[in-house]
Amino acid sequence: MELDPDDIFKDDEDDPDSEFYQQRESSKEFMVYLVDASPKMFSSTCPSEDGKEETHFHIAISCIAQSLKTQIINRSYDEVAICFFNTREKKNLQDLNGAFVFNVAEREYLDRPTARLIKDFDCIEESFTKDIGSQYSIVSGSRENSLYNALWIAQALLRKGSAKTADKRILLFTNEDDPFGSIKGVAKADMTRTTLQRAKDAQDLGISIELLPLSQPDEEFNVSLFYSDLIGLEGDELAQFMPSAGQKLQDMKDQLRKRMFTKRIVRRITLSIANGLSIELNTYALIRPTLPGAITWLDSVTNRPLKTERSFICADTGALMQEPAKRYQPYKNDNIMLSVEELSEIKRVSTGHLHLLGFKPLSCLKDYHNLRPSTFIFPSDKEVIGSTCIFIALLRSMVNLKRFAVAFYGSSSRPQLVALVAQDEIISAGGQVEPPGMHMIYLPYSDDVRHVEEIHSDTNAGAPRATDEQIKKAAALIKRIDLKDFSVFQFANPGLQRHYAVLQALALDEDDMPEINDETLPDEEGMARPGVVKAVGEFKLSVYGENYDEESDTGNGKASDASKKRKTAAENAAKESANYNWPDLADNGQLKDLTVTELKYYLTAHNLPVTGKKEVLISRILTHLGK
């Protein structure tokens, strides 16, 4: 069937042909890794994390391998290619010397990273000398220019797609700051000119070139000798450009990871102000909770994702219906037939754009109005010239008058009101701290707001108040166990880390399961320090006294009703969970046949979260079982 009549009852975000999906596809990235394979990359070393000396070639290979694994998890539809230059062997579509494009079977040169690509690339160092080889392809007396050839090959690989629908990047790893240093006279000038022109041609096509230099232990990479002209650094940019921050492998991985996660546009929307005046905005997602990826059903033979197709059969004749089914609405003893387009138009409440309604004082916006992470919006002159100018005028007026804008926004199935809160630019000595723009806060519906009920434990007794001694002991305890320079970014989600570690081990056929360090567990060693133990004891003594019973929830020997209910529920769940052979169910793929209630028996019995859809519960059980 060409048209699915049920598609009109789906959200716009679920429709692959919707604007949301098109915008998501437009934010995908095509990337080519260019790795210098000259003998200097193998002879130069720097200390690694464990103190051993590692070659610059090993550092580049390790960084790319790590980024490929990260890329599969975070941006599975990005496409990459890996090209070595200054090589003995050649392998590329242009049949150019000194360049070797690494690839595996059943995969295009520029394609999504696969498990086989990662496995073979991890072992590239063992077979590199035999299968590919290393040599200087830019030498005096030779017209070969491997760097020029590598840029040409990368540009040809990135011809796929359009610069409007994808970000195209070239990441260059090298420790040679002057690739034409061994050449003199006219030959050097000619090679330099042609290479820079090739790089400029690539940049004119919307391809960005980024340099990841590796410094020598006793000599810093001098970017101004050649690469400043190639990547377009000048003035303050050249002065602020820092070569490889450290000489450790992890520093390079961190640097690459920062470049991997670029600021990407989530969606482009139009803000309608008044009297036909509209401006174009780009939306960016801020901090979001990270969740395991959705389950994808694969073919057991080809391991490719399955595509669901649906056909309608006539109940009277059993014939396959070639046209989409029509719907009707009874009205005065007659059936009013409605087409798919008519139903879609009836259902459509909003076009998905932003419509300005008015302004209100900032004092009217309460903290509890922010029910979900906000979206950051910024102007764009790509389609509507003058959007930035209008946006700045609106932003400054809202900041000066302390107002926020109320607008109508949403998909056709979920229209809602939003608040646009202006954020002015904040600059410190180190540079820009916060950029100018607006935060789009999704306002709650009326039934989302609940009135707080005040609960008084005893109307005759006053509210308990801490004594000066108790406050003093509490302050001493807080001071003793204060976390210095605390940030939520210091702690990783151990459940997600284990989930992806298991997936990686299964995909790459790894025998050893990587150890996951749960950083959210209490620091038992730190809490056992004499000063901390003393502060905790004094605080407990000042609050509860000497006769406090730790086995009681309330301190008087009687457990609370809530704890009794929790204990009873846990006991019942453990009893029900014992009736199932969970490892066998997991091995045979039969967990999906259980109901959500049955799955929660296992989670409750093992003190695991029970929130989420059925697929999330199954993933949580498999992770706990180590499957």
XYZ file of C-alpha atoms in Angstrom:
627
model
C 0.000 0.000 0.000
C 1.268 3.448 -0.854
C -0.639 5.118 1.952
C -1.274 3.833 5.433
C -4.551 5.298 6.714
C -3.398 4.841 10.301
C -0.424 7.115 9.711
C -2.622 10.135 10.243
C -3.137 9.123 13.867
C 0.585 9.079 14.624
C 2.524 11.971 16.121
C 4.608 14.058 13.772
C 7.719 12.947 15.661
C 6.965 9.304 14.780
C 6.526 9.915 11.059
C 9.726 9.317 9.038
C 8.524 11.759 6.404
C 7.734 14.512 8.880
C 9.725 17.715 9.184
C 11.139 16.541 12.517
C 12.718 13.459 10.957
C 13.999 15.440 7.996
C 15.672 17.860 10.366
C 17.179 14.972 12.324
C 18.545 13.477 9.135
C 19.961 16.846 8.166
C 22.025 16.885 11.348
C 23.921 13.684 10.528
C 27.624 13.859 9.897
C 30.024 12.535 7.268
C 33.594 12.296 8.581
C 36.919 11.211 7.062
C 39.863 10.407 9.318
C 43.200 11.225 7.648
C 46.085 9.552 9.475
C 49.720 10.303 8.687
C 51.522 6.949 8.307
C 55.030 8.313 7.730
C 57.985 6.647 9.551
C 58.106 9.646 11.899
C 54.696 8.634 13.322
C 56.175 5.255 14.284
C 59.463 6.550 15.676
C 58.098 9.382 17.830
C 56.776 8.330 21.236
C 55.185 9.874 24.294
C 54.192 8.439 27.709
C 50.784 6.774 28.007
C 48.487 6.427 31.018
C 50.375 3.472 32.457
C 53.760 5.147 32.004
C 54.793 3.162 28.931
C 56.024 4.833 25.771
C 53.454 4.806 22.932
C 54.055 5.798 19.325
C 52.084 8.639 17.800
C 50.629 6.190 15.287
C 49.292 4.033 18.128
C 47.761 7.097 19.778
C 45.934 8.077 16.576
C 44.677 4.520 15.998
C 43.467 4.192 19.592
C 41.645 7.535 19.434
C 39.841 6.627 16.208
C 38.908 3.155 17.492
C 37.468 4.661 20.659
C 35.540 7.308 18.735
C 34.041 4.661 16.411
C 32.655 2.765 19.400
C 31.284 5.979 20.868
C 29.833 6.982 17.515
C 27.783 3.782 17.171
C 26.095 4.479 20.502
C 25.474 8.206 20.132
C 25.097 8.843 16.392
C 24.464 5.500 14.736
C 23.492 7.068 11.389
C 26.723 9.072 10.975
C 29.081 7.775 8.280
C 32.883 7.584 8.442
C 35.884 6.693 6.292
C 39.513 6.073 7.305
C 42.400 7.007 5.027
C 46.154 6.642 5.660
C 48.623 8.758 3.703
C 52.395 8.439 3.289
C 51.890 4.714 2.666
C 53.775 2.213 0.518
C 50.649 0.562 -0.879
C 47.764 2.419 -2.464
C 44.028 1.711 -2.303
C 41.530 4.360 -3.357
C 39.024 4.989 -6.110
C 41.286 7.569 -7.758
C 44.261 5.127 -7.797
C 46.528 7.807 -6.309
C 49.920 6.921 -4.830
C 50.744 7.218 -1.152
C 47.143 6.898 0.129
C 45.335 3.827 1.457
C 41.607 3.847 2.346
C 40.967 1.234 5.030
C 37.705 -0.695 4.756
C 36.102 -4.123 5.273
C 33.932 -6.312 3.071
C 30.256 -5.483 2.476
C 30.805 -1.851 3.349
C 31.282 1.253 1.251
C 34.306 3.484 1.794
C 32.090 6.099 3.451
C 29.447 4.278 5.472
C 28.175 3.675 8.975
C 30.717 2.092 11.345
C 30.163 -1.634 11.844
C 31.359 -4.188 14.379
C 33.606 -5.830 11.786
C 35.198 -2.477 10.903
C 35.979 -1.811 14.569
C 37.372 -5.331 15.148
C 39.628 -5.209 12.101
C 40.725 -1.642 12.797
C 41.725 -2.567 16.371
C 44.220 -5.051 14.850
C 45.519 -2.734 12.122
C 48.858 -2.130 13.859
C 49.753 -5.833 13.774
C 49.394 -6.089 10.003
C 50.103 -2.508 8.962
C 53.767 -2.978 8.057
C 53.046 -6.084 5.984
C 49.796 -5.109 4.226
C 50.055 -1.313 3.895
C 53.533 -0.127 4.774
C 54.977 3.261 5.670
C 57.179 5.589 3.646
C 57.775 9.268 2.978
C 55.749 10.166 -0.112
C 56.804 13.814 -0.034
C 60.532 13.862 -0.729
C 62.932 16.026 -2.648
C 63.239 15.125 -6.316
C 59.799 13.506 -6.416
C 56.573 15.007 -7.645
C 54.474 12.776 -5.408
C 52.413 14.686 -2.857
C 50.591 12.249 -0.575
C 48.967 15.011 1.518
C 47.469 16.524 -1.638
C 46.268 13.072 -2.715
C 44.728 12.396 0.730
C 42.790 15.674 0.670
C 41.583 14.899 -2.843
C 40.440 11.419 -1.799
C 38.682 12.785 1.286
C 36.913 15.428 -0.777
C 35.768 12.766 -3.251
C 34.458 10.570 -0.403
C 32.516 13.501 1.023
C 30.729 14.220 -2.236
C 28.015 11.941 -0.921
C 24.996 13.945 0.170
C 24.643 17.705 0.245
C 26.226 20.238 2.572
C 22.671 21.387 3.363
C 21.652 17.959 4.640
C 24.826 16.827 6.401
C 27.892 18.179 8.194
C 31.115 17.159 6.432
C 34.426 17.071 8.275
C 38.014 15.954 7.786
C 40.053 15.124 10.908
C 43.794 15.106 10.255
C 46.264 13.315 12.578
C 49.948 14.125 12.105
C 53.128 14.952 14.033
C 54.864 16.631 11.074
C 54.363 20.395 11.316
C 56.210 21.067 8.009
C 55.319 18.313 5.504
C 57.395 19.958 2.723
C 60.422 20.690 4.870
C 62.714 18.348 2.925
C 61.963 20.111 -0.378
C 63.566 23.378 -1.465
C 63.014 26.069 -4.041
C 60.281 26.177 -6.665
C 59.157 22.583 -6.064
C 58.306 23.357 -2.439
C 56.400 26.517 -3.339
C 54.463 24.672 -6.026
C 53.507 21.766 -3.728
C 52.516 24.139 -0.939
C 50.362 26.218 -3.282
C 48.554 23.242 -4.830
C 47.922 21.588 -1.433
C 46.509 24.776 0.070
C 44.337 25.256 -2.998
C 43.012 21.695 -2.661
C 42.131 22.378 0.977
C 40.420 25.649 0.011
C 38.397 23.859 -2.676
C 37.189 21.362 -0.079
C 36.244 24.141 2.344
C 34.360 25.964 -0.407
C 32.225 22.836 -0.774
C 31.216 23.032 2.891
C 33.848 20.599 4.216
C 35.582 21.637 7.437
C 39.185 20.535 8.034
C 40.321 20.056 11.628
C 43.854 19.338 12.768
C 44.772 17.073 15.682
C 48.529 17.573 16.015
C 50.790 15.302 18.062
C 53.704 17.119 19.658
C 57.188 15.718 20.103
C 58.313 15.114 23.711
C 60.998 17.824 23.414
C 59.484 19.958 20.658
C 56.062 21.556 20.337
C 54.080 21.293 17.124
C 54.490 24.569 15.219
C 51.172 25.093 13.468
C 52.240 28.379 11.869
C 54.758 26.669 9.550
C 52.097 25.248 7.220
C 48.839 24.069 8.752
C 47.655 27.495 9.897
C 47.149 28.368 6.226
C 45.583 24.992 5.440
C 42.892 25.137 8.141
C 42.455 28.913 7.949
C 43.916 30.178 11.232
C 44.862 33.820 11.506
C 45.105 36.598 14.074
C 43.663 35.717 17.461
C 42.671 32.247 16.281
C 46.275 31.428 15.490
C 47.444 32.780 18.830
C 44.803 30.797 20.736
C 45.229 27.564 18.804
C 46.714 24.954 21.069
C 48.347 21.829 19.713
C 47.666 18.551 21.370
C 46.914 19.497 24.971
C 48.897 16.730 26.638
C 51.139 13.869 25.768
C 48.870 11.152 27.098
C 46.512 8.921 25.205
C 43.531 9.909 27.326
C 44.096 13.582 26.609
C 43.858 12.903 22.884
C 40.699 10.839 23.400
C 39.124 13.646 25.384
C 40.075 16.148 22.703
C 38.586 13.975 19.975
C 35.442 13.323 22.013
C 34.890 17.044 22.413
C 35.079 17.421 18.641
C 32.809 14.426 18.119
C 29.914 15.922 20.092
C 29.386 19.129 18.188
C 26.501 21.509 18.647
C 23.840 20.197 16.318
C 20.572 21.765 15.315
C 17.599 19.740 16.478
C 15.077 21.523 14.317
C 14.552 24.718 12.352
C 11.331 26.537 13.189
C 9.671 29.808 12.241
C 8.603 32.398 14.804
C 5.537 34.330 13.615
C 5.540 37.685 15.377
C 2.714 39.817 13.916
C 1.287 41.129 10.633
C 3.033 38.521 8.525
C 6.461 39.173 10.104
C 8.334 35.897 10.678
C 11.924 34.999 11.520
C 13.849 31.743 11.340
C 15.160 30.049 14.481
C 17.439 27.088 15.179
C 16.667 24.929 18.210
C 19.291 23.141 20.306
C 18.727 20.438 22.899
C 20.203 21.086 26.334
C 20.901 18.451 29.002
C 18.684 15.404 28.560
C 18.522 12.130 30.501
C 20.367 9.360 28.684
C 18.357 6.191 28.147
C 19.220 2.840 26.536
C 18.467 2.721 22.847
C 15.237 1.234 21.573
C 15.174 -2.448 20.654
C 15.682 -3.056 16.937
C 14.539 -6.371 15.463
C 17.138 -7.882 13.128
C 17.036 -10.629 10.528
C 18.623 -13.803 11.912
C 20.542 -14.471 8.677
C 21.602 -11.068 7.324
C 21.552 -9.220 10.671
C 19.859 -6.288 8.959
C 16.995 -4.335 10.558
C 13.556 -5.695 9.761
C 10.999 -3.510 8.051
C 7.367 -3.894 9.019
C 4.867 -3.864 6.177
C 1.092 -4.009 6.541
C -1.596 -4.923 4.039
C -5.379 -4.842 4.281
C -7.569 -7.741 3.139
C -11.233 -7.404 2.317
C -13.321 -9.355 4.832
C -15.951 -10.281 2.222
C -13.829 -11.351 -0.760
C -10.436 -12.038 0.835
C -8.795 -9.927 -1.857
C -5.793 -7.723 -1.127
C -6.884 -4.096 -1.062
C -4.847 -1.951 -3.434
C -6.277 1.383 -2.267
C -6.200 2.783 1.261
C -9.274 2.183 3.354
C -11.651 5.100 3.727
C -13.225 6.202 6.967
C -16.683 7.574 7.553
C -18.688 9.417 10.176
C -22.426 8.581 10.616
C -24.593 11.688 10.313
C -28.403 11.745 9.965
C -28.735 8.178 8.729
C -25.928 8.688 6.244
C -22.222 7.864 6.220
C -20.003 10.841 5.450
C -16.887 9.501 3.714
C -13.588 11.139 4.674
C -10.320 10.841 2.779
C -6.910 10.507 4.384
C -6.052 14.110 3.525
C -9.304 15.408 5.022
C -8.775 13.482 8.256
C -5.211 14.727 8.472
C -6.369 18.318 8.023
C -9.110 17.901 10.652
C -6.605 16.479 13.088
C -4.026 19.205 12.493
C -4.277 21.777 15.267
C -0.905 23.421 14.793
C 1.596 23.703 11.955
C 4.499 23.091 14.301
C 5.721 26.674 14.083
C 5.977 29.206 16.881
C 3.250 31.875 17.111
C 3.862 34.815 19.435
C 0.830 35.625 21.630
C 2.141 38.314 23.980
C 4.407 39.131 26.911
C 4.171 38.785 30.693
C 6.399 39.844 33.614
C 9.063 37.344 34.631
C 7.505 37.175 38.092
C 4.538 35.312 36.573
C 6.777 32.407 35.550
C 7.109 29.947 38.438
C 9.651 27.209 38.993
C 7.023 24.469 38.850
C 6.029 25.564 35.332
C 9.218 23.949 33.995
C 8.123 20.301 33.719
C 10.684 19.094 31.157
C 14.097 20.193 29.840
C 13.913 23.428 27.941
C 15.096 24.030 24.373
C 17.580 26.748 23.474
C 16.710 28.828 20.415
C 19.004 31.017 18.330
C 18.337 33.023 15.138
C 19.447 32.021 11.656
C 19.698 34.091 8.484
C 20.048 31.026 6.268
C 16.519 31.194 4.851
C 15.080 34.444 6.227
C 17.494 37.361 5.914
C 17.283 39.763 8.866
C 16.191 37.175 11.451
C 19.229 37.860 13.626
C 18.635 41.622 13.679
C 14.979 41.247 14.690
C 15.830 38.585 17.252
C 18.474 40.784 18.904
C 16.057 43.716 19.163
C 13.420 41.458 20.710
C 15.947 39.907 23.078
C 17.285 43.225 24.368
C 13.793 44.611 24.924
C 12.744 41.528 26.889
C 15.882 41.714 29.050
C 15.472 45.449 29.736
C 11.741 45.221 30.501
C 12.072 41.916 32.420
C 9.424 40.209 30.334
C 9.056 36.772 28.844
C 7.126 35.905 25.711
C 4.173 33.510 25.597
C 3.844 31.590 22.336
C 1.775 28.783 20.836
C 3.809 25.783 19.720
C 3.574 22.061 19.215
C 2.935 19.260 16.797
C -0.447 18.553 15.275
C -1.227 16.045 18.018
C 0.266 17.929 20.975
C -0.119 21.703 20.753
C 0.864 23.658 23.833
C 1.905 27.023 25.192
C 5.559 27.814 25.727
C 7.441 30.585 27.489
C 10.387 32.239 25.739
C 12.815 33.499 28.386
C 15.572 35.795 27.141
C 19.162 35.100 28.192
C 21.737 37.853 27.825
C 25.352 37.155 26.999
C 27.690 36.669 29.964
C 31.408 37.231 29.406
C 34.191 36.682 31.927
C 37.954 36.961 31.732
C 38.164 33.512 30.160
C 35.686 34.317 27.392
C 31.984 33.755 26.851
C 30.270 31.909 29.716
C 26.697 31.953 28.422
C 25.608 32.823 24.873
C 22.742 35.191 24.089
C 19.485 33.535 23.090
C 16.169 32.337 24.465
C 15.082 29.302 26.418
C 11.815 27.756 25.269
C 10.095 26.414 28.396
C 7.146 24.084 27.834
C 4.311 25.310 30.036
C 2.062 22.776 31.800
C -1.576 22.116 31.012
C -4.123 23.051 33.682
C -4.459 19.457 34.921
C -0.674 19.202 35.295
C -0.720 21.689 38.158
C -1.524 20.184 41.552
C -2.431 22.129 44.678
C -0.139 21.411 47.587
C -1.915 19.861 50.563
C -0.614 20.945 53.953
C -0.277 18.087 56.434
C -0.154 18.910 60.151
C 1.036 16.072 62.342
C -0.394 17.591 65.505
C -2.351 20.826 65.776
C -1.627 21.176 69.510
C 2.122 20.677 69.343
C 4.420 23.156 67.689
C 6.705 22.302 64.819
C 9.971 20.743 66.011
C 12.942 23.084 65.896
C 16.634 22.311 66.082
C 18.643 23.559 69.027
C 21.778 25.608 68.685
C 23.836 22.561 69.635
C 22.194 20.439 66.913
C 22.754 23.141 64.282
C 26.385 23.432 65.345
C 26.948 19.653 65.031
C 25.161 19.573 61.652
C 27.356 22.395 60.326
C 30.477 20.555 61.514
C 29.319 17.367 59.745
C 28.594 19.193 56.472
C 31.955 20.923 56.586
C 33.736 17.630 57.227
C 32.245 15.754 54.243
C 31.895 18.676 51.830
C 32.626 17.717 48.197
C 35.121 20.106 46.656
C 34.447 21.336 43.113
C 31.443 19.037 42.784
C 29.791 18.588 39.376
C 27.189 16.113 38.216
C 29.340 15.506 35.132
C 31.919 13.764 37.326
C 29.661 10.733 37.740
C 28.600 8.336 35.015
C 25.401 6.300 35.041
C 26.629 2.816 36.054
C 23.558 1.093 34.605
C 24.096 2.653 31.179
C 27.831 2.019 31.310
C 27.252 -1.684 31.965
C 24.484 -1.850 29.348
C 26.731 -0.511 26.597
C 29.700 -2.542 27.818
C 27.640 -5.734 27.428
C 26.499 -4.663 23.949
C 30.077 -3.913 22.938
C 31.302 -7.281 24.207
C 28.562 -9.107 22.303
C 29.054 -7.152 19.063
C 32.845 -7.505 19.036
C 32.944 -11.096 20.400
C 35.050 -10.015 23.342
C 35.755 -12.708 25.934
C 36.309 -10.410 28.903
C 33.565 -8.194 30.228
C 34.959 -4.741 31.061
C 34.813 -3.755 34.699
C 32.388 -0.920 35.414
C 33.289 1.401 38.255
C 30.106 2.515 40.031
C 30.993 6.054 41.049
C 27.580 6.595 42.668
C 28.328 4.228 45.574
C 29.289 5.818 48.912
C 32.948 6.427 49.536
C 33.328 3.874 52.325
C 37.018 4.582 52.760
C 36.417 8.304 53.039
C 33.445 7.896 55.376
C 35.568 5.666 57.634
C 38.065 8.425 58.398
C 38.246 9.191 62.137
C 37.227 12.823 61.692
C 34.112 11.893 59.674
C 33.123 9.085 62.065
C 33.440 11.459 65.016
C 31.355 14.180 63.312
C 28.597 11.696 62.360
C 28.507 10.272 65.891
C 28.261 13.700 67.530
C 25.487 14.788 65.152
C 23.487 11.593 65.747
C 23.929 11.899 69.499
C 22.760 15.523 69.506
C 19.613 14.756 67.479
C 18.483 11.317 68.706
C 20.130 11.006 72.104
C 21.868 8.001 73.591
C 18.910 5.556 73.460
C 18.316 5.727 69.686
C 17.351 2.373 68.127
C 18.822 2.154 64.611
C 16.532 -0.762 63.700
C 13.497 1.477 63.998
C 12.400 3.962 61.347
C 10.903 6.387 63.869
C 13.239 5.958 66.802
C 10.607 4.547 69.189
C 10.841 0.866 68.185
C 7.836 0.916 65.812
C 8.315 0.733 62.055
C 6.290 3.141 59.928
C 3.363 1.955 57.837
C 5.212 2.860 54.643
C 8.187 0.675 55.547
C 5.878 -2.215 56.394
C 4.173 -1.922 53.007
C 7.508 -1.785 51.203
C 8.755 -4.817 53.102
C 5.577 -6.759 52.347
C 5.716 -5.856 48.643
C 9.367 -6.910 48.431
C 8.608 -10.248 50.118
C 5.690 -10.950 47.771
C 7.796 -10.008 44.725
C 10.623 -12.284 45.870
C 8.166 -15.149 46.333
C 6.629 -14.655 42.876
C 10.043 -14.155 41.251
C 11.214 -17.517 42.562
C 8.616 -19.234 40.345
C 10.495 -18.243 37.170
C 13.818 -19.442 35.806
C 15.072 -16.019 34.783
C 18.439 -17.055 33.251
C 16.701 -19.586 30.970
C 14.058 -17.063 29.973
C 16.792 -14.563 29.103
C 18.862 -17.087 27.132
C 15.831 -18.251 25.126
C 14.553 -14.739 24.434
C 11.280 -15.412 26.274
C 11.321 -12.355 28.533
C 9.278 -10.480 25.941
C 6.474 -13.043 26.413
C 6.012 -12.063 30.069
C 3.722 -9.292 31.190
C 4.957 -6.060 32.700
C 3.681 -7.165 36.129
C 5.692 -10.385 35.922
C 8.821 -8.500 34.883
C 8.408 -6.175 37.861
C 8.514 -9.186 40.203
C 12.179 -9.673 39.342
C 12.994 -5.960 39.514
C 11.287 -5.467 42.883
C 12.868 -8.603 44.328
C 16.330 -7.334 43.383
C 15.674 -3.715 44.427
C 15.856 -2.382 40.857
C 13.837 0.509 39.358
C 10.472 -0.541 37.939
C 9.794 2.517 35.793
C 9.796 2.569 32.001
C 8.311 0.684 29.091
C 8.452 -3.073 28.674
C 11.590 -2.914 26.522
C 13.368 -0.873 29.204
C 12.386 -3.380 31.906
C 13.701 -6.282 29.810
C 16.954 -4.444 29.129
C 17.323 -3.741 32.862
C 16.822 -7.435 33.712
C 19.307 -8.562 31.044
C 21.860 -6.082 32.328
C 21.417 -7.317 35.896
C 21.765 -10.932 34.749
C 24.875 -10.058 32.766
C 23.371 -11.284 29.496
